[in-house]
Short mmCIF file of C-alpha atoms in Angstrom, two decimals:
data_model
loop_
_atom_site.label_atom_id
_atom_site.label_comp_id
_atom_site.label_asym_id
_atom_site.label_seq_id
_atom_site.Cartn_x
_atom_site.Cartn_y
_atom_site.Cartn_z
CA UNK A 1 0.00 0.00 0.00
CA UNK A 2 2.74 2.43 1.03
CA UNK A 3 4.81 1.48 -2.03
CA UNK A 4 1.81 2.10 -4.29
CA UNK A 5 1.14 5.44 -2.58
CA UNK A 6 4.76 6.55 -2.96
CA UNK A 7 4.78 5.52 -6.63
CA UNK A 8 1.59 7.47 -7.22
CA UNK A 9 3.05 10.50 -5.44
CA UNK A 10 6.28 10.29 -7.45
CA UNK A 11 4.29 10.09 -10.67
CA UNK A 12 2.22 13.12 -9.62
CA UNK A 13 5.38 15.12 -8.92
CA UNK A 14 6.78 14.16 -12.32
CA UNK A 15 3.55 15.22 -14.01
CA UNK A 16 3.51 18.53 -12.14
CA UNK A 17 7.14 19.15 -13.10
CA UNK A 18 6.43 18.32 -16.71
CA UNK A 19 3.42 20.67 -16.70
CA UNK A 20 5.38 23.53 -15.14
CA UNK A 21 8.14 23.03 -17.71
CA UNK A 22 5.59 23.87 -20.38
CA UNK A 23 5.04 27.40 -19.03
CA UNK A 24 7.12 30.51 -18.46
CA UNK A 25 6.47 33.80 -16.66
CA UNK A 26 8.50 36.83 -17.73
CA UNK A 27 8.86 40.10 -15.86
CA UNK A 28 9.28 42.85 -18.46
CA UNK A 29 10.14 46.50 -17.91
CA UNK A 30 7.44 47.76 -20.29
CA UNK A 31 4.43 46.54 -22.27
CA UNK A 32 2.68 48.46 -25.04
CA UNK A 33 -0.83 49.97 -24.81
CA UNK A 34 -1.87 48.18 -28.03
CA UNK A 35 -0.59 45.61 -30.53
CA UNK A 36 -0.48 45.74 -34.34
CA UNK A 37 2.77 45.00 -36.20
CA UNK A 38 1.65 47.05 -39.20
CA UNK A 39 1.33 50.18 -37.07
CA UNK A 40 4.19 49.76 -34.68
CA UNK A 41 7.95 49.79 -34.59
CA UNK A 42 8.40 50.66 -30.91
CA UNK A 43 10.71 48.75 -28.60
CA UNK A 44 7.82 47.47 -26.47
CA UNK A 45 5.94 45.90 -29.36
CA UNK A 46 9.14 44.44 -30.77
CA UNK A 47 9.24 42.05 -27.80
CA UNK A 48 5.99 40.45 -28.83
CA UNK A 49 5.26 40.28 -32.56
CA UNK A 50 7.62 37.51 -33.66
CA UNK A 51 5.83 34.85 -31.61
CA UNK A 52 2.35 35.71 -32.91
CA UNK A 53 2.83 36.90 -36.48
CA UNK A 54 4.66 35.72 -39.60
CA UNK A 55 5.96 37.69 -42.59
CA UNK A 56 6.15 36.23 -46.09
CA UNK A 57 9.90 35.64 -45.79
CA UNK A 58 11.71 34.45 -42.67
CA UNK A 59 15.46 34.27 -42.10
CA UNK A 60 18.03 32.41 -40.06
CA UNK A 61 17.99 34.43 -36.83
CA UNK A 62 20.92 32.51 -35.36
CA UNK A 63 23.29 34.64 -37.43
CA UNK A 64 23.43 38.43 -37.89
CA UNK A 65 23.49 38.39 -41.68
CA UNK A 66 20.46 38.17 -43.95
CA UNK A 67 20.11 34.46 -44.79
CA UNK A 68 16.50 34.10 -45.89
CA UNK A 69 14.20 31.09 -45.76
CA UNK A 70 10.53 30.38 -46.53
CA UNK A 71 7.85 31.80 -44.28
CA UNK A 72 4.30 32.33 -45.46
CA UNK A 73 5.84 32.34 -48.94
CA UNK A 74 7.48 29.13 -50.11
CA UNK A 75 9.24 30.75 -53.09
CA UNK A 76 10.02 34.21 -54.43
CA UNK A 77 11.73 35.75 -57.42
CA UNK A 78 12.60 39.10 -58.88
CA UNK A 79 10.87 39.55 -62.24
CA UNK A 80 12.58 42.89 -62.90
CA UNK A 81 14.24 45.64 -60.83
CA UNK A 82 10.73 46.89 -59.95
CA UNK A 83 8.73 43.64 -59.83
CA UNK A 84 8.83 40.84 -57.28
CA UNK A 85 6.65 37.75 -57.12
CA UNK A 86 5.96 35.35 -54.24
CA UNK A 87 4.29 31.94 -54.08
CA UNK A 88 2.12 31.50 -50.99
CA UNK A 89 2.23 28.52 -48.65
CA UNK A 90 -0.96 26.45 -48.80
CA UNK A 91 -3.03 25.47 -45.77
CA UNK A 92 -1.83 28.21 -43.41
CA UNK A 93 -4.31 29.02 -40.64
CA UNK A 94 -4.79 32.14 -38.59
CA UNK A 95 -5.14 31.61 -34.85
CA UNK A 96 -8.91 32.14 -35.10
CA UNK A 97 -9.12 29.12 -37.43
CA UNK A 98 -9.51 31.00 -40.73
CA UNK A 99 -7.38 29.91 -43.68
CA UNK A 100 -4.90 32.51 -44.93
CA UNK A 101 -5.69 33.63 -48.48
CA UNK A 102 -4.10 35.78 -51.15
CA UNK A 103 -6.67 38.44 -50.27
CA UNK A 104 -5.31 38.55 -46.72
CA UNK A 105 -1.80 39.13 -48.05
CA UNK A 106 -2.91 41.95 -50.36
CA UNK A 107 -4.94 43.54 -47.56
CA UNK A 108 -2.04 43.37 -45.10
CA UNK A 109 -0.04 45.63 -47.40
CA UNK A 110 -2.91 47.75 -48.72
CA UNK A 111 -3.86 48.95 -45.23
CA UNK A 112 -0.35 50.43 -45.06
CA UNK A 113 0.03 51.62 -48.65
CA UNK A 114 -3.43 53.24 -48.58
CA UNK A 115 -2.69 54.99 -45.26
CA UNK A 116 -5.85 53.58 -43.65
CA UNK A 117 -4.79 55.08 -40.29
CA UNK A 118 -2.17 57.73 -39.42
CA UNK A 119 0.04 55.01 -37.93
CA UNK A 120 -0.09 52.95 -41.12
CA UNK A 121 0.80 56.11 -43.02
CA UNK A 122 3.91 56.46 -40.87
CA UNK A 123 5.00 52.88 -41.59
CA UNK A 124 4.26 53.51 -45.28
CA UNK A 125 6.66 56.47 -45.34
CA UNK A 126 9.40 54.83 -43.32
CA UNK A 127 9.36 51.27 -44.71
CA UNK A 128 7.31 50.93 -47.88
CA UNK A 129 7.43 54.33 -49.57
CA UNK A 130 8.79 52.74 -52.75
CA UNK A 131 5.96 50.20 -53.06
CA UNK A 132 3.48 51.09 -55.84
CA UNK A 133 1.09 48.13 -55.76
CA UNK A 134 0.44 44.64 -54.41
CA UNK A 135 -1.63 42.42 -56.71
CA UNK A 136 -3.24 39.01 -56.42
CA UNK A 137 -2.31 37.06 -59.57
CA UNK A 138 -4.12 33.92 -58.39
CA UNK A 139 -4.84 32.18 -55.09
CA UNK A 140 -1.18 31.24 -54.66
CA UNK A 141 0.68 34.13 -56.29
CA UNK A 142 1.25 37.77 -55.27
CA UNK A 143 3.06 40.38 -57.35
CA UNK A 144 4.72 43.45 -55.85
CA UNK A 145 5.54 46.48 -58.02
CA UNK A 146 7.71 49.39 -56.93
CA UNK A 147 8.17 52.94 -58.20
CA UNK A 148 11.95 52.70 -58.45
CA UNK A 149 14.34 49.74 -58.53
CA UNK A 150 14.19 48.07 -55.12
CA UNK A 151 17.44 46.58 -53.77
CA UNK A 152 15.72 45.60 -50.50
CA UNK A 153 12.77 43.44 -51.62
CA UNK A 154 13.59 40.38 -49.51
CA UNK A 155 14.61 42.42 -46.48
CA UNK A 156 11.39 44.45 -46.51
CA UNK A 157 9.17 41.38 -46.85
CA UNK A 158 10.95 39.92 -43.81
CA UNK A 159 10.16 42.86 -41.51
CA UNK A 160 7.70 42.63 -38.64
CA UNK A 161 5.77 45.48 -40.24
CA UNK A 162 5.10 43.19 -43.25
CA UNK A 163 3.35 40.59 -41.08
CA UNK A 164 0.19 39.07 -42.55
CA UNK A 165 -3.14 39.66 -40.80
CA UNK A 166 -6.69 38.31 -41.41
CA UNK A 167 -8.91 40.65 -43.45
CA UNK A 168 -12.29 39.05 -42.69
CA UNK A 169 -11.56 38.84 -38.96
CA UNK A 170 -10.61 42.52 -38.80
CA UNK A 171 -13.64 43.61 -40.85
CA UNK A 172 -15.93 41.74 -38.47
CA UNK A 173 -14.66 43.33 -35.27
CA UNK A 174 -16.95 46.38 -35.35
CA UNK A 175 -19.63 48.12 -37.40
CA UNK A 176 -20.31 46.85 -40.92
CA UNK A 177 -18.89 43.32 -41.17
CA UNK A 178 -18.49 43.71 -44.95
CA UNK A 179 -16.41 46.89 -44.75
CA UNK A 180 -13.07 47.91 -43.29
CA UNK A 181 -13.50 50.80 -40.85
CA UNK A 182 -11.05 52.65 -38.56
CA UNK A 183 -12.84 51.18 -35.55
CA UNK A 184 -11.95 47.69 -36.82
CA UNK A 185 -8.26 48.50 -36.51
CA UNK A 186 -8.80 49.93 -33.03
CA UNK A 187 -10.46 46.66 -32.00
CA UNK A 188 -7.72 44.57 -33.63
CA UNK A 189 -5.08 46.35 -31.55
CA UNK A 190 -6.64 44.82 -28.44
CA UNK A 191 -7.44 41.38 -29.91
CA UNK A 192 -4.69 40.71 -32.45
CA UNK A 193 -4.60 37.52 -34.51
CA UNK A 194 -1.76 36.23 -36.66
CA UNK A 195 -0.41 32.98 -38.11
CA UNK A 196 2.47 32.44 -35.65
CA UNK A 197 3.05 29.59 -33.18
CA UNK A 198 1.57 31.45 -30.19
CA UNK A 199 -1.89 33.00 -29.97
CA UNK A 200 -2.44 35.99 -27.70
CA UNK A 201 -5.11 34.57 -25.40
CA UNK A 202 -5.14 37.50 -22.97
CA UNK A 203 -3.92 41.08 -23.24
CA UNK A 204 -4.32 43.81 -20.65
CA UNK A 205 -2.76 46.89 -22.27
CA UNK A 206 0.38 48.05 -20.55
CA UNK A 207 0.02 45.43 -17.81
CA UNK A 208 0.19 41.79 -18.94
CA UNK A 209 -0.06 39.43 -21.89
CA UNK A 210 -0.56 35.67 -22.16
CA UNK A 211 0.53 33.55 -25.12
CA UNK A 212 -0.84 30.05 -25.59
CA UNK A 213 0.48 27.47 -28.02
CA UNK A 214 -1.39 27.50 -31.35
CA UNK A 215 -1.77 23.85 -32.31
CA UNK A 216 -2.80 24.76 -35.86
CA UNK A 217 0.52 26.43 -36.62
CA UNK A 218 1.93 25.51 -40.04
CA UNK A 219 5.52 25.13 -38.80
CA UNK A 220 7.31 23.55 -35.85
CA UNK A 221 5.23 23.22 -32.70
CA UNK A 222 5.74 26.05 -30.18
CA UNK A 223 8.25 25.25 -27.46
CA UNK A 224 5.92 26.11 -24.56
CA UNK A 225 2.26 25.64 -23.75
CA UNK A 226 1.91 29.09 -22.18
CA UNK A 227 4.01 32.22 -21.66
CA UNK A 228 2.93 35.12 -19.46
CA UNK A 229 4.45 38.61 -19.67
CA UNK A 230 4.00 40.79 -16.57
CA UNK A 231 4.93 44.44 -16.58
CA UNK A 232 7.17 45.20 -13.60
CA UNK A 233 8.66 48.64 -14.33
CA UNK A 234 10.78 48.96 -11.18
CA UNK A 235 14.12 47.17 -11.50
CA UNK A 236 14.36 46.22 -7.81
CA UNK A 237 10.89 44.68 -7.93
CA UNK A 238 11.78 42.67 -11.04
CA UNK A 239 14.94 41.32 -9.45
CA UNK A 240 13.06 40.43 -6.25
CA UNK A 241 10.31 38.70 -8.24
CA UNK A 242 12.94 36.59 -9.97
CA UNK A 243 14.71 35.69 -6.71
CA UNK A 244 11.39 34.79 -5.06
CA UNK A 245 10.27 32.57 -7.92
CA UNK A 246 7.33 34.81 -8.86
CA UNK A 247 8.75 34.98 -12.39
CA UNK A 248 11.16 32.75 -14.28
CA UNK A 249 12.84 35.40 -16.41
CA UNK A 250 13.33 39.19 -16.36
CA UNK A 251 14.38 41.75 -18.97
CA UNK A 252 16.39 45.01 -18.92
CA UNK A 253 18.93 44.17 -16.25
CA UNK A 254 21.69 46.83 -15.97
CA UNK A 255 25.30 45.76 -15.33
CA UNK A 256 25.30 46.78 -11.65
CA UNK A 257 22.69 44.09 -10.92
CA UNK A 258 24.35 41.22 -12.74
CA UNK A 259 26.51 40.10 -9.81
CA UNK A 260 23.51 40.06 -7.48
CA UNK A 261 21.57 37.77 -9.81
CA UNK A 262 24.53 35.57 -10.76
CA UNK A 263 25.41 35.19 -7.07
CA UNK A 264 22.17 33.31 -6.48
CA UNK A 265 22.84 29.63 -7.37
CA UNK A 266 19.26 29.23 -8.60
CA UNK A 267 19.68 32.05 -11.14
CA UNK A 268 21.85 33.08 -14.09
CA UNK A 269 22.27 35.96 -16.55
CA UNK A 270 22.71 36.18 -20.31
CA UNK A 271 23.16 39.20 -22.54
CA UNK A 272 24.65 40.75 -25.66
CA UNK A 273 25.38 44.02 -27.40
CA UNK A 274 22.00 44.98 -28.81
CA UNK A 275 21.57 46.13 -32.44
CA UNK A 276 20.19 49.45 -31.28
CA UNK A 277 21.66 52.85 -30.50
CA UNK A 278 20.78 54.93 -27.50
CA UNK A 279 20.91 58.49 -28.74
CA UNK A 280 20.02 62.04 -27.80
CA UNK A 281 18.44 64.29 -30.39
CA UNK A 282 17.93 68.03 -30.68
CA UNK A 283 14.84 69.94 -31.71
CA UNK A 284 16.54 71.97 -34.44
CA UNK A 285 13.25 73.83 -35.09
CA UNK A 286 13.29 75.30 -31.60
CA UNK A 287 15.09 78.67 -32.00
CA UNK A 288 17.23 77.91 -28.95
CA UNK A 289 18.68 74.83 -30.71
CA UNK A 290 18.75 76.09 -34.30
CA UNK A 291 22.48 76.86 -34.49
CA UNK A 292 24.40 73.75 -35.68
CA UNK A 293 27.55 74.95 -33.90
CA UNK A 294 25.70 74.74 -30.58
CA UNK A 295 24.63 71.18 -31.40
CA UNK A 296 28.18 70.27 -32.46
CA UNK A 297 29.48 71.68 -29.17
CA UNK A 298 27.00 69.66 -27.13
CA UNK A 299 28.02 66.52 -29.03
CA UNK A 300 31.72 67.15 -28.42
CA UNK A 301 31.01 67.71 -24.73
CA UNK A 302 29.86 64.10 -24.21
CA UNK A 303 32.51 61.56 -23.23
CA UNK A 304 30.79 58.47 -24.60
CA UNK A 305 33.61 56.12 -23.56
CA UNK A 306 33.22 57.30 -19.98
CA UNK A 307 29.47 56.63 -20.19
CA UNK A 308 30.26 53.11 -21.37
CA UNK A 309 32.71 52.56 -18.51
CA UNK A 310 30.47 54.01 -15.80
CA UNK A 311 27.09 52.68 -16.91
CA UNK A 312 27.88 49.51 -18.83
CA UNK A 313 31.19 48.26 -17.43
CA UNK A 314 32.71 48.75 -20.91
CA UNK A 315 30.37 46.07 -22.28
CA UNK A 316 28.47 48.49 -24.55
CA UNK A 317 29.84 49.50 -27.95
CA UNK A 318 30.68 53.12 -28.75
CA UNK A 319 30.56 53.68 -32.54
CA UNK A 320 32.24 56.35 -34.61
CA UNK A 321 29.14 56.88 -36.71
CA UNK A 322 25.58 55.64 -37.26
CA UNK A 323 26.51 52.18 -38.55
CA UNK A 324 26.33 48.53 -37.45
CA UNK A 325 28.59 45.57 -38.20
CA UNK A 326 25.44 43.76 -39.36
CA UNK A 327 25.37 45.99 -42.45
CA UNK A 328 28.14 43.86 -43.95
CA UNK A 329 29.58 45.57 -47.03
CA UNK A 330 27.65 48.74 -46.20
CA UNK A 331 29.11 49.05 -42.70
CA UNK A 332 30.75 52.48 -42.52
CA UNK A 333 34.03 52.02 -40.64
CA UNK A 334 35.67 55.25 -41.86
CA UNK A 335 33.40 58.15 -40.90
CA UNK A 336 34.17 59.92 -37.61
CA UNK A 337 30.81 61.58 -37.06
CA UNK A 338 30.92 61.83 -33.25
CA UNK A 339 33.92 62.67 -31.07
CA UNK A 340 34.76 63.92 -27.60
CA UNK A 341 36.61 67.24 -27.66
CA UNK A 342 35.67 69.57 -24.78
CA UNK A 343 38.19 72.24 -25.80
CA UNK A 344 36.73 72.46 -29.30
CA UNK A 345 33.24 72.37 -27.75
CA UNK A 346 33.98 75.55 -25.78
CA UNK A 347 35.20 77.28 -28.95
CA UNK A 348 32.05 76.31 -30.81
CA UNK A 349 29.86 77.56 -27.97
CA UNK A 350 31.52 80.96 -28.25
CA UNK A 351 31.08 80.98 -32.03
CA UNK A 352 27.43 80.02 -31.60
CA UNK A 353 26.84 82.90 -29.20
CA UNK A 354 25.57 80.62 -26.43
CA UNK A 355 24.36 82.92 -23.65
CA UNK A 356 24.29 80.47 -20.77
CA UNK A 357 20.57 79.72 -21.00
CA UNK A 358 19.38 76.50 -19.40
CA UNK A 359 18.78 73.62 -21.82
CA UNK A 360 15.96 71.22 -20.97
CA UNK A 361 16.85 67.54 -21.32
CA UNK A 362 13.77 65.27 -21.43
CA UNK A 363 13.95 61.61 -20.35
CA UNK A 364 11.58 58.84 -19.36
CA UNK A 365 12.31 57.46 -15.87
CA UNK A 366 12.43 53.76 -16.88
CA UNK A 367 11.89 53.25 -20.61
CA UNK A 368 15.59 52.94 -21.53
CA UNK A 369 17.99 50.87 -19.46
CA UNK A 370 20.28 53.43 -17.76
CA UNK A 371 18.48 56.22 -19.65
CA UNK A 372 18.01 58.49 -16.65
CA UNK A 373 21.52 57.82 -15.36
CA UNK A 374 22.96 58.68 -18.79
CA UNK A 375 21.00 61.95 -18.84
CA UNK A 376 22.35 62.88 -15.41
CA UNK A 377 25.91 62.04 -16.45
CA UNK A 378 25.59 64.12 -19.64
CA UNK A 379 24.25 66.99 -17.53
CA UNK A 380 27.48 66.90 -15.53
CA UNK A 381 29.64 66.64 -18.67
CA UNK A 382 27.93 69.67 -20.17
CA UNK A 383 28.53 71.57 -16.93
CA UNK A 384 32.25 71.00 -17.56
CA UNK A 385 31.96 73.02 -20.79
CA UNK A 386 29.82 75.65 -19.01
CA UNK A 387 26.45 74.53 -20.37
CA UNK A 388 23.62 74.36 -17.87
CA UNK A 389 21.11 71.54 -18.41
CA UNK A 390 17.95 70.75 -16.49
CA UNK A 391 16.67 67.15 -16.44
CA UNK A 392 12.94 66.90 -17.15
CA UNK A 393 11.77 63.42 -16.10
CA UNK A 394 8.46 62.57 -17.73
CA UNK A 395 6.59 59.49 -18.94
CA UNK A 396 5.10 61.63 -21.72
CA UNK A 397 6.68 61.29 -25.16
CA UNK A 398 7.81 64.88 -25.85
CA UNK A 399 9.57 64.33 -29.19
CA UNK A 400 7.04 66.33 -31.25
CA UNK A 401 6.65 69.14 -28.69
CA UNK A 402 7.68 72.54 -30.07
CA UNK A 403 9.33 73.54 -26.78
CA UNK A 404 11.35 70.32 -26.49
CA UNK A 405 15.09 71.04 -26.73
CA UNK A 406 16.96 67.78 -26.13
CA UNK A 407 15.75 64.29 -25.28
CA UNK A 408 16.92 60.71 -25.28
CA UNK A 409 15.63 58.16 -27.77
CA UNK A 410 16.72 54.95 -29.47
CA UNK A 411 17.48 54.04 -33.08
CA UNK A 412 16.89 50.28 -33.41
CA UNK A 413 18.06 48.27 -36.40
CA UNK A 414 14.82 47.08 -37.98
CA UNK A 415 16.72 45.29 -40.72
CA UNK A 416 20.39 44.89 -41.62
CA UNK A 417 20.82 47.86 -43.94
CA UNK A 418 21.37 51.58 -43.20
CA UNK A 419 17.82 52.15 -44.46
CA UNK A 420 16.64 49.89 -41.63
CA UNK A 421 17.89 52.09 -38.80
CA UNK A 422 19.21 55.47 -39.89
CA UNK A 423 16.62 55.53 -42.67
CA UNK A 424 13.55 54.85 -40.54
CA UNK A 425 14.61 57.68 -38.25
CA UNK A 426 16.56 60.23 -40.30
CA UNK A 427 15.72 59.80 -44.00
CA UNK A 428 13.74 62.69 -45.55
CA UNK A 429 10.55 60.97 -44.31
CA UNK A 430 12.00 59.41 -41.16
CA UNK A 431 10.25 59.83 -37.83
CA UNK A 432 13.12 61.84 -36.31
CA UNK A 433 13.33 64.13 -39.31
CA UNK A 434 9.61 64.76 -39.26
CA UNK A 435 9.74 65.55 -35.54
CA UNK A 436 12.79 67.69 -35.12
CA UNK A 437 15.04 68.31 -38.16
CA UNK A 438 14.69 70.09 -41.50
CA UNK A 439 17.56 69.03 -43.83
CA UNK A 440 18.61 71.11 -46.83
CA UNK A 441 17.11 70.83 -50.32
CA UNK A 442 19.91 68.58 -51.55
CA UNK A 443 19.34 65.94 -48.88
CA UNK A 444 16.43 64.05 -50.52
CA UNK A 445 18.49 63.59 -53.70
CA UNK A 446 21.46 62.30 -51.72
CA UNK A 447 19.18 59.92 -49.84
CA UNK A 448 17.65 58.59 -53.07
CA UNK A 449 21.12 57.97 -54.47
CA UNK A 450 21.89 55.80 -51.46
CA UNK A 451 18.50 54.15 -51.03
CA UNK A 452 17.63 53.04 -54.56
CA UNK A 453 20.94 52.29 -56.22
CA UNK A 454 21.50 48.60 -56.97
CA UNK A 455 25.29 49.17 -56.93
CA UNK A 456 26.80 48.47 -53.50
CA UNK A 457 29.75 50.80 -54.13
CA UNK A 458 27.45 53.69 -55.02
CA UNK A 459 25.30 53.06 -51.95
CA UNK A 460 28.33 52.96 -49.65
CA UNK A 461 29.78 56.17 -51.06
CA UNK A 462 26.43 57.94 -50.74
CA UNK A 463 26.00 56.78 -47.14
CA UNK A 464 29.42 58.22 -46.31
CA UNK A 465 28.27 61.55 -47.77
CA UNK A 466 25.13 61.38 -45.65
CA UNK A 467 27.20 60.85 -42.51
CA UNK A 468 29.40 63.84 -43.44
CA UNK A 469 26.24 65.95 -43.64
CA UNK A 470 25.04 64.61 -40.27
CA UNK A 471 28.39 65.65 -38.74
CA UNK A 472 27.85 69.18 -40.05
CA UNK A 473 24.20 69.38 -38.96
CA UNK A 474 24.38 67.23 -35.80
CA UNK A 475 20.63 66.68 -35.36
CA UNK A 476 21.41 63.79 -32.99
CA UNK A 477 24.28 62.12 -31.13
CA UNK A 478 24.75 58.34 -31.01
CA UNK A 479 25.80 57.43 -27.49
CA UNK A 480 26.36 53.66 -27.63
CA UNK A 481 24.94 50.25 -28.41
CA UNK A 482 23.78 49.03 -24.98
CA UNK A 483 24.66 45.66 -23.55
CA UNK A 484 21.22 44.35 -22.62
CA UNK A 485 21.09 41.59 -20.04
CA UNK A 486 18.40 39.16 -18.93
CA UNK A 487 18.10 37.27 -15.67
CA UNK A 488 16.50 33.84 -15.44
CA UNK A 489 16.21 30.69 -13.41
CA UNK A 490 18.80 27.98 -14.02
CA UNK A 491 16.04 25.78 -15.43
CA UNK A 492 15.49 28.18 -18.34
CA UNK A 493 17.72 27.99 -21.42
CA UNK A 494 17.35 31.06 -23.64
CA UNK A 495 19.52 33.76 -25.20
CA UNK A 496 18.87 36.67 -27.59
CA UNK A 497 19.67 35.63 -31.15
CA UNK A 498 21.92 37.93 -33.23
CA UNK A 499 19.65 37.97 -36.28
CA UNK A 500 16.68 39.49 -34.50
CA UNK A 501 15.82 43.15 -34.20
CA UNK A 502 16.25 44.46 -30.63
CA UNK A 503 14.31 43.10 -27.67
CA UNK A 504 12.58 40.20 -29.43
CA UNK A 505 11.50 37.56 -26.91
CA UNK A 506 11.81 34.58 -29.23
CA UNK A 507 10.09 31.58 -27.66
CA UNK A 508 9.59 29.60 -30.86
CA UNK A 509 10.70 25.99 -31.29
CA UNK A 510 14.44 25.60 -30.81
CA UNK A 511 14.86 28.97 -29.06
CA UNK A 512 13.89 28.15 -25.47
CA UNK A 513 13.68 25.19 -23.11
CA UNK A 514 12.39 25.00 -19.55
CA UNK A 515 13.31 22.00 -17.41
#
């Protein structure tokens, strides 16, 4: 009897362990207020979309380069420099049970190209401005046509923003079920549906999200039965939740907390240099910041290597210019756009006629790892060149505010090409340009030379010219690529993969295990 009871108990423990190994709870610093990959390229949403949505073309995310593989398209080919054709995978299901059709694919792009909401219009400008049309040839074939030759077809069809969504489901969310209305997109942001391995079964905006395994997924079965994301904005609370076993995994761990976590035998840390720049940018349209010599002086007054040493333990990467190693042949290793030179900074301040007025520096208290600390350190560095700065801590996004002077921001690498980071932010239609910088009349032509040439040498030369112009104008300063770390229980095996855009929590098959 006792032997039978013990055997039953042992079996129960094994079953409980197996069940718990199928779930994961993650404490994240931030969660977005809504979800729609076609509207969003913020850091918070980037954590989430890869598990729930698929683009037409996937890639090997275990390596930083662009090695593509089939996604919702099984084949693709370039018909001409301005035409691209894809063959759709058959039998793909959305998480609501609907079959994916060619009409869904066309709609997923048309909502962006037709600017059906202001947010889609922004993605249109920053990612798909060159796309002229998306046509259904038959039930298995889609043809893309561009205005100019497009050297980035595959890359663009791999982006999160090119994820495929269900037309009929969205149309049925509100109002007329036979028509697409703005209210449908508002409803979709709270109940998103894709074709990926995890369905979003629960979403409380800005607070928590639950993924459950989608058994109808066309590819490899999801690694976990359930994953819960809990927003825990305070670092100390996240670390405590991990130590207490309330969560299995936490994000956005700064270097000064790594030893504390690693010192607990039940826990461990992983991390890497993230393909993202922390930057500060200037509102050049504010009269107080209009003089480029003032902006150059403020740039030269920042000791970025000291920031790396003090905030990141020298684990971050301080670049010479706005370029990533992931760009391959287009990586700019020659330009010296940003430098520390306090003596020259003082000379430029005098030439600019700086009168000692206080400069307001806006920062969110928790959005960027070490963001507030970096702002405070820069405030002290500017004091060394006799510039007075006042830190304005606010959770409000003040980028578009006319009275904003300086604030911190990030420039993620959305895809491995200068157009996928610098371009989304600082091209003639980039979000940073639209907010805070008015380039000269020659700039759009220089950008087009870089963006649409199919000759690598021409593109590289043009990008160098763009960086020379940025050095003259100094609308922003790249601080560093942060070293982002994650804490987790010893039973969790996971690490950020180098081929992903920043902050992706990849829990697909082969990317995570929980014992």
